Amino acid sequence: MNTLLTLGVIFLSALVLAKVIDKIKLPSVTAYLLLGLLIGYSFFNIIPNELIKATDLISNIALGFIAFSIGRNFSFDTFKRIGKSIMWISILEASGAWLTVTILFFLLLKQPIYISLLFGAISAATAPAATVMVVREYKARGNFTNVLLGVVAIDDAWCLIIFSISLAIAKALNIPGVNPHLIRVIFSSIKEIFGALILGGIVAFIMSVLIKHIRTQTEFLIYTLGFVLLNTGLAILLHFSVLLSNMFLGTVIININRTSDKFFDTLSSIDSPIYLLFFVLAGANFELSALKNIGLLGICYIIFRVSGKALGGFLGGQISQAPENVKKYIGLGLIPQAGVALGCALIAKANFPSVGRFVFNTVVATTIIYEIIGPICTKLALQKAGDIPTFVSKPIEQKNI
Amino acid sequence: MKTKDIMTQSVTTITRETTLNKILDIFKNFHTFPIVPVIDENKKLIGVISLKNIVEIFEPTKSTLIKSAPFIDQKEVDLFELEITDEMKHLCIAEDMMESKFVTLNEEMDLKEAYNLMRLHNLEEILVVNKENILVGRVGVFDIVRTVFVTKK
């Protein structure tokens, strides 16, 4: 099959598969990932090489979009509205997973520190799509639901920050032929992180100033897309963090421009096909033969991540004096993992060609498990917290005797 | 010609404490729900409420935070499936529903510029403020179109 024919088949099959998988109450992203697995190396291997080679390009565009969109969360308005429970729980569950996985991988599983850091950082992500689906399906309502939705929405922002810092350190620790030196590691990491923040900030200001020359919706779309791609490309060229520079672009623009919602809404009107392709390619890049090497490490990754999230979530609830049901069950609702984790794993694969493949394959394999058990656990958490109505009360009918 | 020359000065406003119940009552004869301005004690415009904000207020998966999360399968709110009680309508206030990022026109703005801005943001109507951000009126696309047609001879 030629590349365009394959693309057509991918888009249409993904659409059908997403509808089928919707019947068993799983999000579309799971369908896209499974489609990628089926047509990729692991099973039928019918995906053309040109498309596989485009993985880096597509994932950089998708991650640029994701990071830009997540940057919107850090507006003064959001911080004013968001409760302290969501803030504390999200920060501590994300860093709880990061620290637990990193430390235990390094100390218990004797993995090199840079690999432990990568696994730890990826473990911080959660997948809001699965949570939203369960909440909708069971019509969950209540304080626990609101906290859970807030936490899964903002959690990816913390993950991107944690991952960008960890990746910068991991890269500095692993320069070929050079012994890691503390000062060099610190300098190199700071350059990558702060460079990204300065770049994102400058691009946001230019974007905000030049907007007055835009007249039509079409121009607006091209303008927004152009700036996000420009920022992504410059970050790659200058060896800054793509994730942080785009996230900061989103954060600065939302805070300095009163009509900035338009930038995000415009981009979200065209991001679906890019995200679809991103998931399909992530699935297609998975190597089934790698499963036998993942074994114990994969199981440990699942257990450590869930424990870290539950512990961090409980601690966050304790500090913010959240209700008892939030403290007890929030960890159970934070199990799904998908897009952001896969994106981070693809970046790890691109930056560390040999071990990165192992990290990527482990994250894909565990994502499939998380996406299946995650929604079940989320439902259980909502049920235990008392946010899923178990019966509908009806007024007693009065009869005239 | 400037925006202030054609704007309607009488605008129904609410404050951040106005309850949903009160809003439903104020606009009961409107047929089409307008963009409702939320003003503070100094008449400064602090937010707007549209019909979408009212429909989505009792759907937790439509919160602002969730909107910015990637990969969410967007679904319309089923109006007829919403569970709304009287208590909720009394407890929910304008501040919970309003959007604080919105487009406005300055009263001194040239009509052509105002028309382009409304087209760019795909707006049928828009609120007009003065330079202190105090609400002074409202303009619809038709007001501009009509003015152009009437004044051209």
XYZ file of C-alpha atoms in Angstrom:
554
model
C 0.000 0.000 0.000
C 1.237 3.502 -0.726
C 1.487 6.007 2.114
C -1.599 8.029 1.232
C -3.744 4.920 0.847
C -2.509 3.693 4.230
C -3.292 7.071 5.785
C -6.843 6.923 4.440
C -7.306 3.379 5.725
C -5.838 4.361 9.121
C -8.187 7.323 9.580
C -11.311 5.408 8.572
C -10.447 2.232 10.515
C -9.635 4.346 13.574
C -13.044 5.968 13.319
C -14.805 2.588 13.165
C -12.667 1.058 15.920
C -13.269 4.075 18.186
C -17.026 3.579 17.767
C -16.707 -0.130 18.592
C -14.543 0.508 21.630
C -16.930 3.206 22.808
C -19.470 0.368 23.310
C -17.212 -1.160 25.978
C -16.701 2.283 27.482
C -13.067 2.856 26.631
C -11.777 6.157 25.200
C -10.945 6.598 21.500
C -7.237 6.887 22.267
C -7.214 3.221 23.305
C -8.727 2.309 19.933
C -6.042 4.297 18.073
C -3.269 2.658 20.069
C -4.677 -0.832 19.424
C -5.002 -0.060 15.703
C -1.337 0.961 15.676
C -0.381 -2.291 17.395
C -2.313 -4.315 14.812
C -0.836 -2.661 11.728
C 2.660 -2.190 13.194
C 5.751 -4.348 13.733
C 4.058 -6.536 16.341
C 1.308 -8.071 14.219
C 0.470 -7.489 10.539
C 3.355 -5.124 9.764
C 1.487 -3.380 6.937
C 2.447 0.167 7.805
C 4.796 1.737 5.220
C 8.285 2.699 6.323
C 7.703 6.305 5.291
C 5.041 6.584 7.970
C 7.165 4.923 10.651
C 9.973 7.326 9.765
C 7.533 10.195 10.268
C 6.963 9.174 13.906
C 9.391 11.779 15.262
C 7.868 14.537 13.151
C 4.260 13.673 14.067
C 5.065 13.177 17.752
C 6.925 16.509 17.905
C 3.938 18.293 16.350
C 1.479 16.451 18.634
C 3.575 17.134 21.739
C 3.934 20.779 20.744
C 0.129 21.027 20.524
C -0.375 19.119 23.801
C 2.145 21.211 25.728
C 0.735 24.478 24.322
C -2.784 23.416 25.272
C -1.723 22.298 28.776
C 0.012 25.659 29.312
C -3.467 27.190 29.340
C -3.986 25.665 32.796
C -1.512 28.027 34.388
C -3.601 31.175 34.158
C -4.149 33.485 37.138
C -7.844 32.912 36.645
C -7.473 29.124 36.980
C -5.344 29.489 40.099
C -8.010 31.733 41.624
C -10.780 29.231 40.869
C -8.982 25.975 41.598
C -9.348 24.665 45.133
C -6.344 23.993 47.339
C -7.242 20.282 47.406
C -6.783 19.970 43.626
C -3.539 21.910 43.788
C -1.962 19.944 46.646
C -3.206 16.537 45.553
C -2.101 17.008 41.922
C 1.381 18.239 42.871
C 1.950 15.506 45.436
C 0.473 12.563 43.483
C 2.579 13.484 40.429
C 5.771 13.960 42.417
C 4.861 10.961 44.603
C 4.852 8.674 41.541
C 8.014 10.332 40.177
C 10.010 9.914 43.385
C 8.714 6.422 44.229
C 9.438 5.011 40.766
C 12.817 6.784 40.416
C 14.098 5.821 43.859
C 12.861 2.218 43.791
C 14.086 1.634 40.213
C 17.509 2.929 41.216
C 17.843 1.298 44.632
C 15.756 -1.861 44.339
C 15.958 -2.773 40.650
C 19.532 -1.441 40.273
C 18.723 0.500 37.110
C 21.076 3.344 36.051
C 20.002 6.679 37.521
C 19.116 8.253 34.157
C 16.803 5.352 33.216
C 15.216 5.474 36.686
C 14.670 9.215 36.241
C 12.975 8.717 32.865
C 10.646 6.005 34.161
C 9.896 8.093 37.256
C 9.055 11.202 35.250
C 6.816 9.333 32.794
C 4.956 7.716 35.700
C 3.750 11.152 36.850
C 1.278 11.415 33.922
C -2.391 10.442 34.145
C -4.942 10.118 31.337
C -7.955 12.398 31.761
C -9.840 10.864 28.779
C -10.572 7.591 30.589
C -11.632 9.410 33.770
C -13.981 11.755 31.890
C -15.532 8.755 30.138
C -16.231 6.929 33.417
C -17.648 10.068 35.062
C -19.981 10.593 32.096
C -20.976 6.947 31.864
C -21.985 6.600 35.513
C -23.225 10.189 35.865
C -20.935 10.654 38.836
C -21.529 13.862 40.774
C -20.073 15.296 43.932
C -17.019 16.732 45.588
C -14.850 13.667 44.924
C -15.712 13.800 41.194
C -14.826 17.485 40.994
C -11.494 16.988 42.759
C -10.660 13.921 40.641
C -11.426 15.720 37.352
C -9.424 18.758 38.431
C -6.465 16.609 39.460
C -6.336 14.544 36.237
C -6.664 17.712 34.153
C -3.820 19.618 35.800
C -1.639 16.618 36.530
C -0.251 16.434 32.981
C 1.108 19.948 33.386
C 3.158 18.841 36.409
C 4.221 15.744 34.453
C 5.545 17.864 31.574
C 7.567 19.992 34.000
C 8.888 16.938 35.871
C 9.704 15.112 32.632
C 11.476 18.100 31.076
C 13.671 18.541 34.154
C 14.369 14.782 34.411
C 15.163 14.509 30.693
C 17.577 17.445 30.888
C 19.359 15.805 33.835
C 19.298 12.347 32.194
C 20.834 13.776 29.009
C 23.514 15.645 30.944
C 24.316 12.459 32.889
C 24.617 10.424 29.737
C 26.808 12.402 27.328
C 28.766 9.710 25.399
C 32.458 9.563 26.282
C 32.164 12.185 29.006
C 32.124 11.444 32.720
C 29.161 13.095 34.396
C 30.341 16.069 36.380
C 27.941 17.733 38.801
C 28.569 21.300 37.592
C 28.271 20.263 33.937
C 25.029 18.378 34.670
C 23.556 21.382 36.485
C 24.688 23.887 33.826
C 23.443 21.770 30.932
C 20.058 21.122 32.581
C 19.561 24.784 33.495
C 20.405 25.837 29.929
C 17.823 23.435 28.462
C 15.088 24.409 30.922
C 15.552 28.176 31.207
C 16.319 28.481 27.503
C 12.929 26.885 26.822
C 11.160 29.275 29.194
C 12.819 32.360 27.661
C 12.053 31.133 24.127
C 8.393 30.387 24.942
C 8.030 33.787 26.625
C 9.538 35.747 23.718
C 7.460 33.906 21.088
C 4.295 34.499 23.162
C 4.931 38.258 23.312
C 5.534 38.467 19.563
C 2.409 36.353 18.952
C 0.336 38.646 21.165
C 1.620 41.865 19.574
C 1.249 40.850 15.914
C -2.281 39.467 16.328
C -3.741 42.896 15.498
C -2.886 42.282 11.830
C -5.084 39.161 11.656
C -8.460 39.686 10.022
C -10.169 36.361 9.316
C -10.626 32.995 11.061
C -8.528 31.249 8.401
C -5.677 33.675 9.020
C -6.083 33.100 12.754
C -5.687 29.334 12.363
C -2.607 29.655 10.155
C -1.159 32.287 12.514
C -1.588 30.104 15.638
C -0.338 26.949 13.930
C 2.635 28.850 12.518
C 3.708 30.177 15.902
C 3.371 26.807 17.678
C 5.412 25.106 14.942
C 7.953 27.949 14.941
C 8.369 27.643 18.699
C 8.701 23.842 18.479
C 11.234 24.080 15.666
C 13.308 26.739 17.433
C 13.347 24.663 20.634
C 14.651 21.646 18.675
C 17.229 23.791 16.851
C 18.519 25.395 20.047
C 18.429 22.126 22.044
C 15.861 23.478 24.502
C 12.966 21.471 25.935
C 10.172 21.326 23.319
C 7.618 20.541 26.003
C 8.529 23.399 28.327
C 8.906 26.023 25.615
C 5.442 25.232 24.202
C 3.860 24.972 27.619
C 5.302 28.357 28.542
C 4.128 29.790 25.230
C 0.588 28.717 26.214
C 0.979 29.997 29.779
C 2.297 33.444 28.809
C -0.274 33.932 26.043
C -3.212 33.034 28.316
C -2.047 35.543 30.922
C -1.157 38.502 28.700
C -3.901 38.352 26.085
C -7.529 38.854 27.026
C -8.875 36.983 24.016
C -6.272 34.212 24.160
C -8.884 31.431 24.470
C -9.288 31.831 20.734
C -5.730 30.570 20.099
C -6.440 27.336 21.968
C -9.919 26.833 20.524
C -8.607 27.381 16.995
C -5.826 24.851 17.400
C -8.168 22.300 18.973
C -10.274 22.391 15.808
C -7.468 20.730 13.830
C -5.565 18.671 16.410
C -7.700 15.483 16.305
C -6.156 13.929 13.142
C -2.645 14.704 14.434
C -3.417 13.080 17.793
C -4.980 10.076 16.042
C -1.862 9.554 13.959
C 0.334 10.085 17.008
C -1.387 7.224 18.893
C -1.438 4.915 15.857
C 2.281 5.481 15.284
C 3.023 4.958 18.989
C 1.251 1.585 18.767
C 2.945 0.735 15.464
C 6.400 1.380 16.934
C 5.823 -1.117 19.746
C 7.870 -4.321 19.486
C 5.970 -7.327 20.800
C 9.226 -9.294 21.078
C 10.334 -6.815 23.756
C 7.613 -8.074 26.101
C 9.770 -10.907 27.454
C 12.411 -8.388 28.599
C 9.855 -6.138 30.247
C 8.423 -8.760 32.650
C 9.330 -7.959 36.250
C 10.333 -4.380 35.499
C 6.953 -3.655 33.923
C 5.087 -5.146 36.873
C 7.259 -3.120 39.280
C 6.604 0.039 37.227
C 2.845 -0.521 37.571
C 2.997 -1.228 41.314
C 5.453 1.574 42.175
C 3.535 4.150 40.115
C 0.161 3.296 41.649
C 1.650 3.275 45.186
C 3.392 6.609 44.624
C 0.214 8.209 43.305
C -1.939 6.834 46.139
C 0.568 7.944 48.773
C 1.057 11.401 47.235
C -2.699 11.828 46.753
C -3.367 10.905 50.384
C -0.679 13.302 51.587
C -2.059 16.098 49.387
C -5.531 15.435 50.786
C -4.166 15.489 54.334
C -2.354 18.827 53.852
C -5.323 20.480 52.137
C -7.769 19.021 54.682
C -9.775 17.318 51.961
C -12.797 15.190 52.933
C -12.064 11.645 54.100
C -13.399 9.994 50.911
C -11.095 12.146 48.746
C -8.014 11.200 50.798
C -8.899 7.509 50.818
C -9.901 6.897 47.206
C -8.194 9.549 45.071
C -5.217 7.255 44.349
C -7.536 4.595 42.960
C -8.899 7.109 40.463
C -5.479 8.106 39.111
C -4.459 4.845 37.449
C -5.102 5.472 33.713
C -2.038 6.451 31.682
C -1.970 7.239 27.950
C -1.123 10.148 25.679
C 1.298 12.291 27.655
C 3.139 9.214 28.972
C 3.454 7.812 25.421
C 4.652 11.168 24.145
C 7.293 11.415 26.850
C 8.354 7.812 26.104
C 8.721 8.687 22.402
C 10.942 11.620 23.355
C 13.019 9.299 25.556
C 13.308 6.900 22.600
C 14.487 9.702 20.300
C 17.047 10.982 22.825
C 18.422 7.625 23.982
C 18.249 5.324 20.935
C 19.272 2.090 22.711
C 17.708 2.224 26.194
C 14.975 4.573 24.984
C 13.424 1.700 23.016
C 13.217 -0.339 26.189
C 11.604 2.574 28.075
C 9.170 3.126 25.193
C 8.161 -0.555 24.896
C 7.605 -0.777 28.657
C 5.437 2.352 28.653
C 3.326 1.100 25.694
C 2.833 -2.334 27.290
C 1.888 -0.859 30.657
C -0.342 1.763 28.994
C -2.468 -1.028 27.536
C -2.799 -2.582 30.996
C -3.474 0.788 32.645
C -6.090 1.694 30.047
C -7.955 -1.546 30.721
C -7.766 -1.667 34.525
C -7.739 2.131 34.948
C -11.398 2.797 34.119
C -12.487 -0.123 36.341
C -10.521 1.340 39.261
C -11.850 4.846 38.557
C -15.398 3.520 38.660
C -14.630 1.736 41.936
C -13.142 4.927 43.411
C -16.217 6.970 42.414
C -18.500 4.281 43.815
C -16.623 3.979 47.123
C -16.525 7.759 47.454
C -20.323 7.764 47.104
C -20.414 9.858 43.918
C -22.219 7.319 41.720
C -25.932 7.374 42.409
C -27.069 3.857 43.317
C -30.779 4.512 43.115
C -33.122 7.246 41.967
C -35.445 8.558 44.610
C -38.982 9.220 43.466
C -41.622 11.117 45.395
C -44.304 8.888 46.873
C -47.437 9.087 44.775
C -50.446 10.457 46.599
C -53.698 8.757 45.836
C -57.090 10.120 46.567
C -59.034 7.517 48.416
C -18.535 56.413 12.493
C -17.752 55.006 15.927
C -19.208 52.110 17.890
C -20.790 54.428 20.468
C -22.809 56.100 17.703
C -24.807 52.965 16.923
C -24.727 50.947 20.160
C -27.769 50.174 22.280
C -27.242 51.696 25.687
C -29.876 49.754 27.565
C -28.342 46.433 28.585
C -29.686 43.991 31.175
C -26.855 43.219 33.575
C -26.341 40.881 36.502
C -23.815 40.766 39.332
C -21.518 37.905 40.313
C -23.932 36.890 43.131
C -27.029 36.594 40.886
C -28.385 33.056 41.184
C -29.181 30.799 38.237
C -32.808 30.858 39.306
C -32.864 34.656 39.093
C -31.143 34.596 35.682
C -33.758 32.175 34.333
C -36.412 34.537 35.634
C -34.875 37.768 34.263
C -34.565 36.371 30.743
C -37.814 34.396 30.595
C -39.282 36.513 27.801
C -36.154 36.845 25.725
C -36.639 33.772 23.433
C -32.948 33.964 22.549
C -30.509 34.125 25.427
C -28.173 37.098 24.907
C -24.548 37.468 25.972
C -25.212 38.517 29.565
C -22.739 40.950 31.142
C -21.650 40.376 34.738
C -20.612 43.643 36.381
C -19.046 44.553 39.719
C -20.105 47.275 42.165
C -18.308 49.941 40.042
C -20.142 48.774 36.886
C -16.908 47.334 35.516
C -17.423 44.368 33.214
C -15.927 41.288 34.901
C -17.466 38.419 32.953
C -20.010 37.224 30.440
C -22.500 34.375 30.454
C -23.757 32.679 27.312
C -26.359 29.951 26.862
C -23.558 27.370 26.612
C -22.338 28.298 30.102
C -25.813 27.685 31.527
C -26.297 24.345 29.768
C -22.872 23.075 30.849
C -22.815 24.277 34.442
C -24.097 21.003 35.913
C -21.842 18.820 33.773
C -18.565 18.353 35.705
C -16.698 17.077 32.632
C -17.170 20.465 30.962
C -15.165 22.457 33.497
C -12.546 24.933 32.263
C -9.710 22.731 33.482
C -10.923 19.647 31.640
C -11.352 21.705 28.446
C -7.604 22.191 28.207
C -6.770 18.517 28.803
C -5.737 16.701 25.613
C -7.418 13.670 23.977
C -10.831 14.090 25.613
C -13.697 12.650 23.553
C -15.906 15.729 23.331
C -19.591 15.019 23.783
C -22.523 17.382 23.828
C -24.403 17.741 27.074
C -27.767 15.990 26.872
C -30.044 18.767 28.085
C -32.924 16.395 28.808
C -30.767 14.047 30.887
C -29.460 16.766 33.214
C -30.314 16.282 36.852
C -31.157 19.697 38.243
C -32.809 20.380 41.568
C -34.324 23.590 42.907
C -31.599 23.752 45.502
C -28.914 23.680 42.772
C -30.603 26.553 40.924
C -30.533 28.637 44.100
C -26.968 27.741 45.019
C -25.428 28.267 41.589
C -24.387 31.899 41.058
C -23.209 33.904 38.048
C -19.585 33.757 39.180
C -19.637 29.946 38.851
C -20.829 30.139 35.248
C -19.235 33.248 33.792
C -16.298 33.370 31.457
C -13.661 35.863 32.409
C -11.874 35.802 29.034
C -14.024 37.454 26.394
C -13.911 39.974 23.600
C -15.323 43.501 23.959
C -15.405 46.621 21.818
C -14.183 49.995 22.926
C -16.836 52.678 22.446
C -14.366 54.768 20.435
C -13.626 51.952 18.003
C -14.221 52.601 14.322
C -17.199 50.626 12.905
C -15.120 48.850 10.272
C -12.639 47.709 12.893
C -15.518 46.570 15.127
C -17.074 44.603 12.265
C -13.752 42.870 11.477
C -13.249 41.953 15.125
C -16.724 40.441 15.370
C -16.162 38.442 12.172
C -12.790 37.244 13.406
C -14.318 35.947 16.631
C -17.499 34.745 14.940
C -19.719 36.852 17.217
C -23.297 37.904 16.494
C -23.337 40.433 19.322
C -20.736 42.058 21.513
C -20.546 44.245 24.614
C -19.137 47.755 24.474
C -16.977 49.256 27.223
C -15.270 52.607 27.769
C -11.584 52.985 28.506
C -12.165 52.294 32.237
C -13.741 48.939 31.261
C -17.164 50.151 32.391
C -20.021 48.636 30.412
C -21.671 51.265 28.211
C -23.692 49.299 25.657
C -24.166 46.458 23.231
C -23.799 46.093 19.447
C -25.018 43.352 17.115
C -23.606 42.512 13.677
C -26.953 43.538 12.191
C -26.620 47.008 13.761
C -23.414 47.502 11.789
C -24.770 45.963 8.570
C -27.914 48.091 8.832
C -25.930 51.285 9.467
C -23.790 50.653 6.394
C -26.859 49.960 4.206
C -28.789 52.960 5.514
C -25.949 55.478 5.303
C -24.834 54.488 1.784
C -26.679 56.581 -0.756
